[in-house]
PDB file of C-alpha atoms and ligand atoms in Angstrom:
ATOM      1  CA  MET A   1      83.039 116.183  87.679  1.00 37.00           C
ATOM      2  CA  TYR A   2      82.519 113.953  84.698  1.00 43.00           C
ATOM      3  CA  LEU A   3      79.466 114.080  82.522  1.00 43.00           C
ATOM      4  CA  ARG A   4      77.796 110.924  81.294  1.00 45.00           C
ATOM      5  CA  THR A   5      76.580 111.152  77.715  1.00 48.00           C
ATOM      6  CA  PRO A   6      72.810 111.299  78.064  1.00 43.00           C
ATOM      7  CA  CYS A   7      71.866 109.212  75.026  1.00 45.00           C
ATOM      8  CA  SER A   8      71.498 105.523  75.927  1.00 48.00           C
ATOM      9  CA  ASN A   9      71.005 102.817  78.521  1.00 54.00           C
ATOM     10  CA  HIS A  10      74.460 101.457  77.733  1.00 57.00           C
ATOM     11  CA  PRO A  11      75.976 100.234  81.019  1.00 67.00           C
ATOM     12  CA  MET A  12      79.233 102.043  80.211  1.00 78.00           C
ATOM     13  CA  PRO A  13      78.514 105.333  78.423  1.00 92.00           C
ATOM     14  CA  ARG A  14      81.300 107.645  77.300  1.00 97.00           C
ATOM     15  CA  VAL A  15      82.638 110.012  79.969  1.00 97.00           C
ATOM     16  CA  LYS A  16      84.224 113.455  79.804  1.00 98.00           C
ATOM     17  CA  LEU A  17      87.032 114.200  82.266  1.00 98.00           C
ATOM     18  CA  HIS A  18      88.341 117.768  82.117  1.00 97.00           C
ATOM     19  CA  ASP A  19      89.083 118.352  78.417  1.00 95.00           C
ATOM     20  CA  LEU A  20      89.186 114.710  77.280  1.00 97.00           C
ATOM     21  CA  GLU A  21      86.605 112.135  76.282  1.00 98.00           C
ATOM     22  CA  PHE A  22      86.883 108.444  77.185  1.00 98.00           C
ATOM     23  CA  GLU A  23      85.037 105.424  75.815  1.00 98.00           C
ATOM     24  CA  PRO A  24      84.319 102.037  77.431  1.00 98.00           C
ATOM     25  CA  PHE A  25      87.220  99.617  76.985  1.00 98.00           C
ATOM     26  CA  ILE A  26      87.235  96.866  79.637  1.00 98.00           C
ATOM     27  CA  SER A  27      84.059  96.123  81.607  1.00 97.00           C
ATOM     28  CA  GLU A  28      83.951  95.804  85.371  1.00 98.00           C
ATOM     29  CA  ALA A  29      83.159  92.084  84.965  1.00 98.00           C
ATOM     30  CA  GLU A  30      86.266  91.590  82.804  1.00 98.00           C
ATOM     31  CA  VAL A  31      88.417  93.459  85.331  1.00 98.00           C
ATOM     32  CA  ASN A  32      87.017  91.253  88.110  1.00 98.00           C
ATOM     33  CA  ALA A  33      87.729  88.075  86.132  1.00 98.00           C
ATOM     34  CA  ALA A  34      91.305  89.217  85.462  1.00 98.00           C
ATOM     35  CA  VAL A  35      91.872  89.977  89.153  1.00 98.00           C
ATOM     36  CA  ASP A  36      90.425  86.545  90.033  1.00 98.00           C
ATOM     37  CA  ARG A  37      93.041  84.896  87.785  1.00 98.00           C
ATOM     38  CA  LEU A  38      95.873  86.969  89.224  1.00 98.00           C
ATOM     39  CA  ALA A  39      94.807  86.268  92.812  1.00 98.00           C
ATOM     40  CA  ALA A  40      94.846  82.520  92.121  1.00 98.00           C
ATOM     41  CA  GLU A  41      98.362  82.854  90.648  1.00 98.00           C
ATOM     42  CA  LEU A  42      99.649  84.805  93.670  1.00 98.00           C
ATOM     43  CA  LYS A  43      97.976  82.478  96.154  1.00 98.00           C
ATOM     44  CA  THR A  44      99.814  79.477  94.690  1.00 98.00           C
ATOM     45  CA  LYS A  45     103.121  81.345  94.663  1.00 98.00           C
ATOM     46  CA  TYR A  46     103.005  82.978  98.109  1.00 98.00           C
ATOM     47  CA  GLN A  47     101.032  80.588 100.338  1.00 97.00           C
ATOM     48  CA  GLY A  48     103.011  80.033 103.553  1.00 98.00           C
ATOM     49  CA  LYS A  49     105.467  82.890 102.780  1.00 98.00           C
ATOM     50  CA  ARG A  50     103.546  85.717 104.482  1.00 98.00           C
ATOM     51  CA  PRO A  51     104.107  88.167 101.596  1.00 98.00           C
ATOM     52  CA  LEU A  52     104.219  91.935 102.121  1.00 98.00           C
ATOM     53  CA  PHE A  53     102.128  93.670  99.463  1.00 98.00           C
ATOM     54  CA  ILE A  54     103.164  97.272  98.806  1.00 98.00           C
ATOM     55  CA  GLY A  55     100.523  99.261  96.929  1.00 98.00           C
ATOM     56  CA  VAL A  56     101.686 102.343  95.040  1.00 96.00           C
ATOM     57  CA  LEU A  57      99.353 105.271  95.764  1.00 95.00           C
ATOM     58  CA  ASN A  58      97.199 106.784  94.527  1.00 95.00           C
ATOM     59  CA  GLY A  59      96.323 104.569  91.591  1.00 96.00           C
ATOM     60  CA  ALA A  60      96.814 101.128  93.150  1.00 98.00           C
ATOM     61  CA  PHE A  61      94.303 101.580  96.004  1.00 98.00           C
ATOM     62  CA  PHE A  62      91.563  99.967  93.923  1.00 98.00           C
ATOM     63  CA  PHE A  63      93.604  97.037  92.591  1.00 98.00           C
ATOM     64  CA  ALA A  64      95.164  96.407  96.021  1.00 98.00           C
ATOM     65  CA  ALA A  65      91.757  96.150  97.702  1.00 98.00           C
ATOM     66  CA  GLU A  66      90.280  93.978  94.952  1.00 98.00           C
ATOM     67  CA  LEU A  67      93.323  91.687  94.991  1.00 98.00           C
ATOM     68  CA  VAL A  68      93.847  91.146  98.716  1.00 98.00           C
ATOM     69  CA  LYS A  69      90.186  90.467  99.425  1.00 98.00           C
ATOM     70  CA  ARG A  70      90.543  87.470  97.102  1.00 98.00           C
ATOM     71  CA  LEU A  71      93.700  86.180  98.844  1.00 97.00           C
ATOM     72  CA  ASP A  72      92.826  83.885 101.710  1.00 96.00           C
ATOM     73  CA  ILE A  73      96.456  83.500 102.760  1.00 98.00           C
ATOM     74  CA  GLU A  74      98.443  85.106 105.564  1.00 98.00           C
ATOM     75  CA  CYS A  75      99.749  88.410 104.171  1.00 98.00           C
ATOM     76  CA  GLU A  76     100.405  92.064 105.011  1.00 98.00           C
ATOM     77  CA  ILE A  77      99.449  95.103 102.982  1.00 97.00           C
ATOM     78  CA  THR A  78     100.937  98.588 103.108  1.00 97.00           C
ATOM     79  CA  PHE A  79     101.115 101.592 100.777  1.00 97.00           C
ATOM     80  CA  VAL A  80     103.757 103.990  99.516  1.00 95.00           C
ATOM     81  CA  LYS A  81     103.488 107.170  97.518  1.00 91.00           C
ATOM     82  CA  VAL A  82     105.629 107.965  94.464  1.00 84.00           C
ATOM     83  CA  ALA A  83     104.848 110.972  92.291  1.00 55.00           C
ATOM     84  CA  SER A  84     106.067 110.462  88.709  1.00 50.00           C
ATOM     85  CA  TYR A  85     103.327 111.349  86.303  1.00 45.00           C
ATOM     86  CA  LEU A  86     101.559 114.496  85.076  1.00 47.00           C
ATOM     87  CA  GLY A  87      98.802 114.701  82.504  1.00 46.00           C
ATOM     88  CA  THR A  88      98.721 112.123  79.760  1.00 52.00           C
ATOM     89  CA  LYS A  89     102.473 111.631  79.179  1.00 55.00           C
ATOM     90  CA  SER A  90     104.916 109.862  81.462  1.00 54.00           C
ATOM     91  CA  SER A  91     107.398 112.524  82.542  1.00 50.00           C
ATOM     92  CA  GLY A  92     110.042 110.194  83.946  1.00 48.00           C
ATOM     93  CA  ARG A  93     110.258 112.260  87.149  1.00 51.00           C
ATOM     94  CA  VAL A  94     110.314 110.149  90.290  1.00 46.00           C
ATOM     95  CA  THR A  95     110.659 110.833  94.008  1.00 51.00           C
ATOM     96  CA  ASP A  96     111.527 108.732  97.051  1.00 75.00           C
ATOM     97  CA  LEU A  97     109.139 106.176  98.536  1.00 85.00           C
ATOM     98  CA  ILE A  98     107.016 108.010 101.080  1.00 86.00           C
ATOM     99  CA  GLY A  99     105.464 106.220 104.048  1.00 90.00           C
ATOM    100  CA  LEU A 100     107.332 102.915 104.025  1.00 90.00           C
ATOM    101  CA  ASN A 101     107.753 101.964 107.701  1.00 90.00           C
ATOM    102  CA  GLU A 102     107.776  98.169 107.447  1.00 93.00           C
ATOM    103  CA  ARG A 103     110.950  96.120 107.821  1.00 94.00           C
ATOM    104  CA  ILE A 104     111.687  94.714 104.362  1.00 96.00           C
ATOM    105  CA  GLU A 105     114.742  92.558 105.084  1.00 97.00           C
ATOM    106  CA  GLY A 106     114.036  88.860 104.516  1.00 98.00           C
ATOM    107  CA  ARG A 107     110.437  89.509 103.399  1.00 98.00           C
ATOM    108  CA  HIS A 108     108.757  88.336 100.201  1.00 98.00           C
ATOM    109  CA  VAL A 109     107.661  91.671  98.716  1.00 98.00           C
ATOM    110  CA  VAL A 110     105.041  92.143  95.990  1.00 98.00           C
ATOM    111  CA  VAL A 111     104.770  95.670  94.543  1.00 98.00           C
ATOM    112  CA  LEU A 112     101.196  96.450  93.472  1.00 98.00           C
ATOM    113  CA  GLU A 113     100.786  98.938  90.613  1.00 98.00           C
ATOM    114  CA  ASP A 114      97.694 100.229  88.823  1.00 98.00           C
ATOM    115  CA  ILE A 115      99.556 100.362  85.527  1.00 98.00           C
ATOM    116  CA  VAL A 116     103.075  99.837  84.197  1.00 98.00           C
ATOM    117  CA  ASP A 117     103.711 102.131  81.232  1.00 97.00           C
ATOM    118  CA  THR A 118     107.375 103.009  80.535  1.00 96.00           C
ATOM    119  CA  GLY A 119     108.335 101.112  83.695  1.00 95.00           C
ATOM    120  CA  ASN A 120     110.341 104.053  85.083  1.00 89.00           C
ATOM    121  CA  THR A 121     108.279 104.236  88.271  1.00 89.00           C
ATOM    122  CA  VAL A 122     108.477 100.538  88.981  1.00 93.00           C
ATOM    123  CA  LYS A 123     112.243 100.501  88.285  1.00 92.00           C
ATOM    124  CA  HIS A 124     112.751 103.271  90.833  1.00 88.00           C
ATOM    125  CA  ILE A 125     110.664 101.426  93.421  1.00 92.00           C
ATOM    126  CA  MET A 126     112.467  98.116  92.818  1.00 93.00           C
ATOM    127  CA  ASP A 127     115.886  99.793  93.186  1.00 89.00           C
ATOM    128  CA  ALA A 128     114.821 101.501  96.416  1.00 88.00           C
ATOM    129  CA  LEU A 129     113.418  98.258  97.859  1.00 92.00           C
ATOM    130  CA  ALA A 130     116.435  96.153  96.818  1.00 91.00           C
ATOM    131  CA  ASP A 131     118.596  98.304  99.143  1.00 87.00           C
ATOM    132  CA  HIS A 132     116.598  96.824 102.056  1.00 92.00           C
ATOM    133  CA  HIS A 133     117.532  93.196 101.185  1.00 96.00           C
ATOM    134  CA  PRO A 134     114.138  91.501 100.779  1.00 98.00           C
ATOM    135  CA  ALA A 135     114.050  87.699 100.323  1.00 98.00           C
ATOM    136  CA  SER A 136     112.340  88.322  96.958  1.00 98.00           C
ATOM    137  CA  ILE A 137     110.557  91.103  95.058  1.00 97.00           C
ATOM    138  CA  SER A 138     108.002  90.812  92.283  1.00 98.00           C
ATOM    139  CA  ILE A 139     105.595  93.172  90.560  1.00 98.00           C
ATOM    140  CA  ALA A 140     101.855  92.677  90.196  1.00 98.00           C
ATOM    141  CA  THR A 141      99.957  95.192  88.085  1.00 98.00           C
ATOM    142  CA  LEU A 142      96.348  95.627  87.057  1.00 98.00           C
ATOM    143  CA  LEU A 143      97.348  96.902  83.596  1.00 98.00           C
ATOM    144  CA  PHE A 144     100.544  96.589  81.530  1.00 98.00           C
ATOM    145  CA  LYS A 145     101.406  98.376  78.277  1.00 98.00           C
ATOM    146  CA  PRO A 146     104.039  96.065  76.721  1.00 98.00           C
ATOM    147  CA  ASP A 147     104.549  98.407  73.738  1.00 98.00           C
ATOM    148  CA  ALA A 148     105.438 101.354  75.996  1.00 98.00           C
ATOM    149  CA  TYR A 149     107.718  99.396  78.350  1.00 98.00           C
ATOM    150  CA  LYS A 150     111.367 100.569  78.322  1.00 97.00           C
ATOM    151  CA  GLN A 151     112.843  98.672  81.255  1.00 97.00           C
ATOM    152  CA  THR A 152     114.238  95.139  81.508  1.00 97.00           C
ATOM    153  CA  ILE A 153     112.800  94.009  84.868  1.00 96.00           C
ATOM    154  CA  PRO A 154     110.219  91.295  84.204  1.00 97.00           C
ATOM    155  CA  ILE A 155     106.643  92.293  85.029  1.00 98.00           C
ATOM    156  CA  GLU A 156     105.746  88.890  86.421  1.00 97.00           C
ATOM    157  CA  HIS A 157     102.094  89.259  87.365  1.00 98.00           C
ATOM    158  CA  VAL A 158      99.806  91.132  84.975  1.00 98.00           C
ATOM    159  CA  ALA A 159      96.005  91.158  85.178  1.00 98.00           C
ATOM    160  CA  VAL A 160      95.438  92.707  81.718  1.00 98.00           C
ATOM    161  CA  ASN A 161      97.830  93.664  78.895  1.00 98.00           C
ATOM    162  CA  ILE A 162      96.616  96.747  77.003  1.00 98.00           C
ATOM    163  CA  PRO A 163      97.742  98.665  73.910  1.00 98.00           C
ATOM    164  CA  ASN A 164      99.662 101.926  74.227  1.00 96.00           C
ATOM    165  CA  ALA A 165      96.649 104.194  74.849  1.00 96.00           C
ATOM    166  CA  PHE A 166      95.765 106.464  77.755  1.00 98.00           C
ATOM    167  CA  VAL A 167      93.159 104.880  80.039  1.00 98.00           C
ATOM    168  CA  VAL A 168      91.244 105.756  83.214  1.00 98.00           C
ATOM    169  CA  GLY A 169      89.027 103.977  85.746  1.00 98.00           C
ATOM    170  CA  SER A 170      89.553 101.321  88.437  1.00 98.00           C
ATOM    171  CA  GLY A 171      91.975 103.628  90.251  1.00 98.00           C
ATOM    172  CA  LEU A 172      93.545 105.294  87.188  1.00 98.00           C
ATOM    173  CA  ASP A 173      93.019 109.003  86.654  1.00 98.00           C
ATOM    174  CA  HIS A 174      93.309 111.878  84.230  1.00 98.00           C
ATOM    175  CA  ASP A 175      94.499 114.818  86.356  1.00 97.00           C
ATOM    176  CA  GLY A 176      92.673 113.538  89.416  1.00 97.00           C
ATOM    177  CA  LEU A 177      89.413 112.477  87.769  1.00 98.00           C
ATOM    178  CA  GLY A 178      88.145 109.036  86.799  1.00 98.00           C
ATOM    179  CA  ARG A 179      89.625 106.866  89.559  1.00 98.00           C
ATOM    180  CA  ASN A 180      86.138 105.958  90.802  1.00 98.00           C
ATOM    181  CA  LEU A 181      84.881 104.650  87.463  1.00 98.00           C
ATOM    182  CA  PRO A 182      84.238 100.896  87.487  1.00 96.00           C
ATOM    183  CA  GLY A 183      85.907  99.155  84.564  1.00 98.00           C
ATOM    184  CA  ILE A 184      88.484 100.784  82.267  1.00 98.00           C
ATOM    185  CA  TYR A 185      87.895 103.598  79.760  1.00 98.00           C
ATOM    186  CA  ARG A 186      90.165 104.486  76.838  1.00 98.00           C
ATOM    187  CA  ILE A 187      90.827 107.988  75.511  1.00 98.00           C
ATOM    188  CA  VAL A 188      88.897 108.923  72.367  1.00 97.00           C
ATOM    189  CA  GLU A 189      91.450 110.191  69.873  1.00 86.00           C
ATOM    190  CA  GLN A 190      90.453 113.603  68.510  1.00 78.00           C
ATOM    191  CA  LYS A 191      89.921 113.533  64.743  1.00 74.00           C
ATOM    192  CA  THR A 192      91.953 116.171  62.939  1.00 68.00           C
ATOM    193  CA  ASN A 193      90.581 117.632  59.701  1.00 63.00           C
ATOM    194  CA  ALA A 194      93.238 117.627  56.990  1.00 54.00           C
TER     195      ALA A 194
HETATM  196  P1  LIG B   1     105.576 104.623  84.142  1.00 91.90           P
HETATM  197  O1  LIG B   1     106.603 105.133  85.123  1.00 91.90           O
HETATM  198  O2  LIG B   1     105.746 105.259  82.787  1.00 91.90           O
HETATM  199  O3  LIG B   1     105.496 103.127  84.060  1.00 91.90           O
HETATM  200  O4  LIG B   1     104.181 105.163  84.607  1.00 91.90           O
HETATM  201  C1  LIG B   1     103.605 104.705  85.741  1.00 91.90           C
HETATM  202  C2  LIG B   1     102.566 105.646  86.254  1.00 91.90           C
HETATM  203  O5  LIG B   1     102.085 106.553  85.249  1.00 91.90           O
HETATM  204  C3  LIG B   1     101.372 104.865  86.689  1.00 91.90           C
HETATM  205  O6  LIG B   1     101.490 104.446  88.032  1.00 91.90           O
HETATM  206  C4  LIG B   1     100.242 105.850  86.479  1.00 91.90           C
HETATM  207  O7  LIG B   1     100.107 106.683  87.605  1.00 91.90           O
HETATM  208  C5  LIG B   1     100.699 106.682  85.305  1.00 91.90           C
HETATM  209  N1  LIG B   1     100.113 106.213  84.018  1.00 91.90           N
HETATM  210  C6  LIG B   1     100.743 105.566  83.012  1.00 91.90           C
HETATM  211  N2  LIG B   1      99.900 105.293  82.007  1.00 91.90           N
HETATM  212  C7  LIG B   1      98.692 105.749  82.398  1.00 91.90           C
HETATM  213  C8  LIG B   1      97.379 105.725  81.777  1.00 91.90           C
HETATM  214  O8  LIG B   1      97.140 105.220  80.666  1.00 91.90           O
HETATM  215  N3  LIG B   1      96.383 106.305  82.513  1.00 91.90           N
HETATM  216  C9  LIG B   1      96.574 106.858  83.744  1.00 91.90           C
HETATM  217  N4  LIG B   1      97.763 106.890  84.343  1.00 91.90           N
HETATM  218  C10 LIG B   1      98.818 106.345  83.687  1.00 91.90           C
HETATM  219 MG1  LIG B   2     100.367 105.226  89.731  1.00 91.90          MG
END
């Protein structure tokens, strides 16, 4: 459960998820506008190529749905699961792609991520998919943290670039909570008394 702060009529009050507090950062309207832009970009690039979109669960369920409903082109959408993250720090642990049954060879593949942080997860996914000889692979992500990124693969399609802070909402969670929040919330840094 998260508790809304009871004080105001603000459309995006602060929220508490487990032990941490989060404040409004990007509104639902801004997220929608960013996804609109990205959908237009992908439509131009992939029209007539019947792309295969691969959403990375759990976080990308929201972005995947918002994106593909804006894409009036012939396309397929599937999901894989990769566990690589615990708590608020990227652990670097990755596992195999679970649930990928589609034939990848010769396909134009677009990996859909909720967020690219260090890039370790997306690197692992790209390596695993490259073994299946797709015609092309690109990455589309709702959020990208350029300052945290440690890989060299270009992140071609980004809805919103954000600073290196922990965020939740629009599919992103803190230990399971917060995925259902519309918009994006940023962690409130605890003040330490010197
Ligand atoms: P990376 O491997 O470091 O790029 O991390 C990718 C995964 O870590 C994402 O798919 C998220 O599940 C998780 N992650 C990274 N940053 C955040 C964040 O700010 N909030 C919630 N989850 C995050
Ligand atoms: Mg994720």
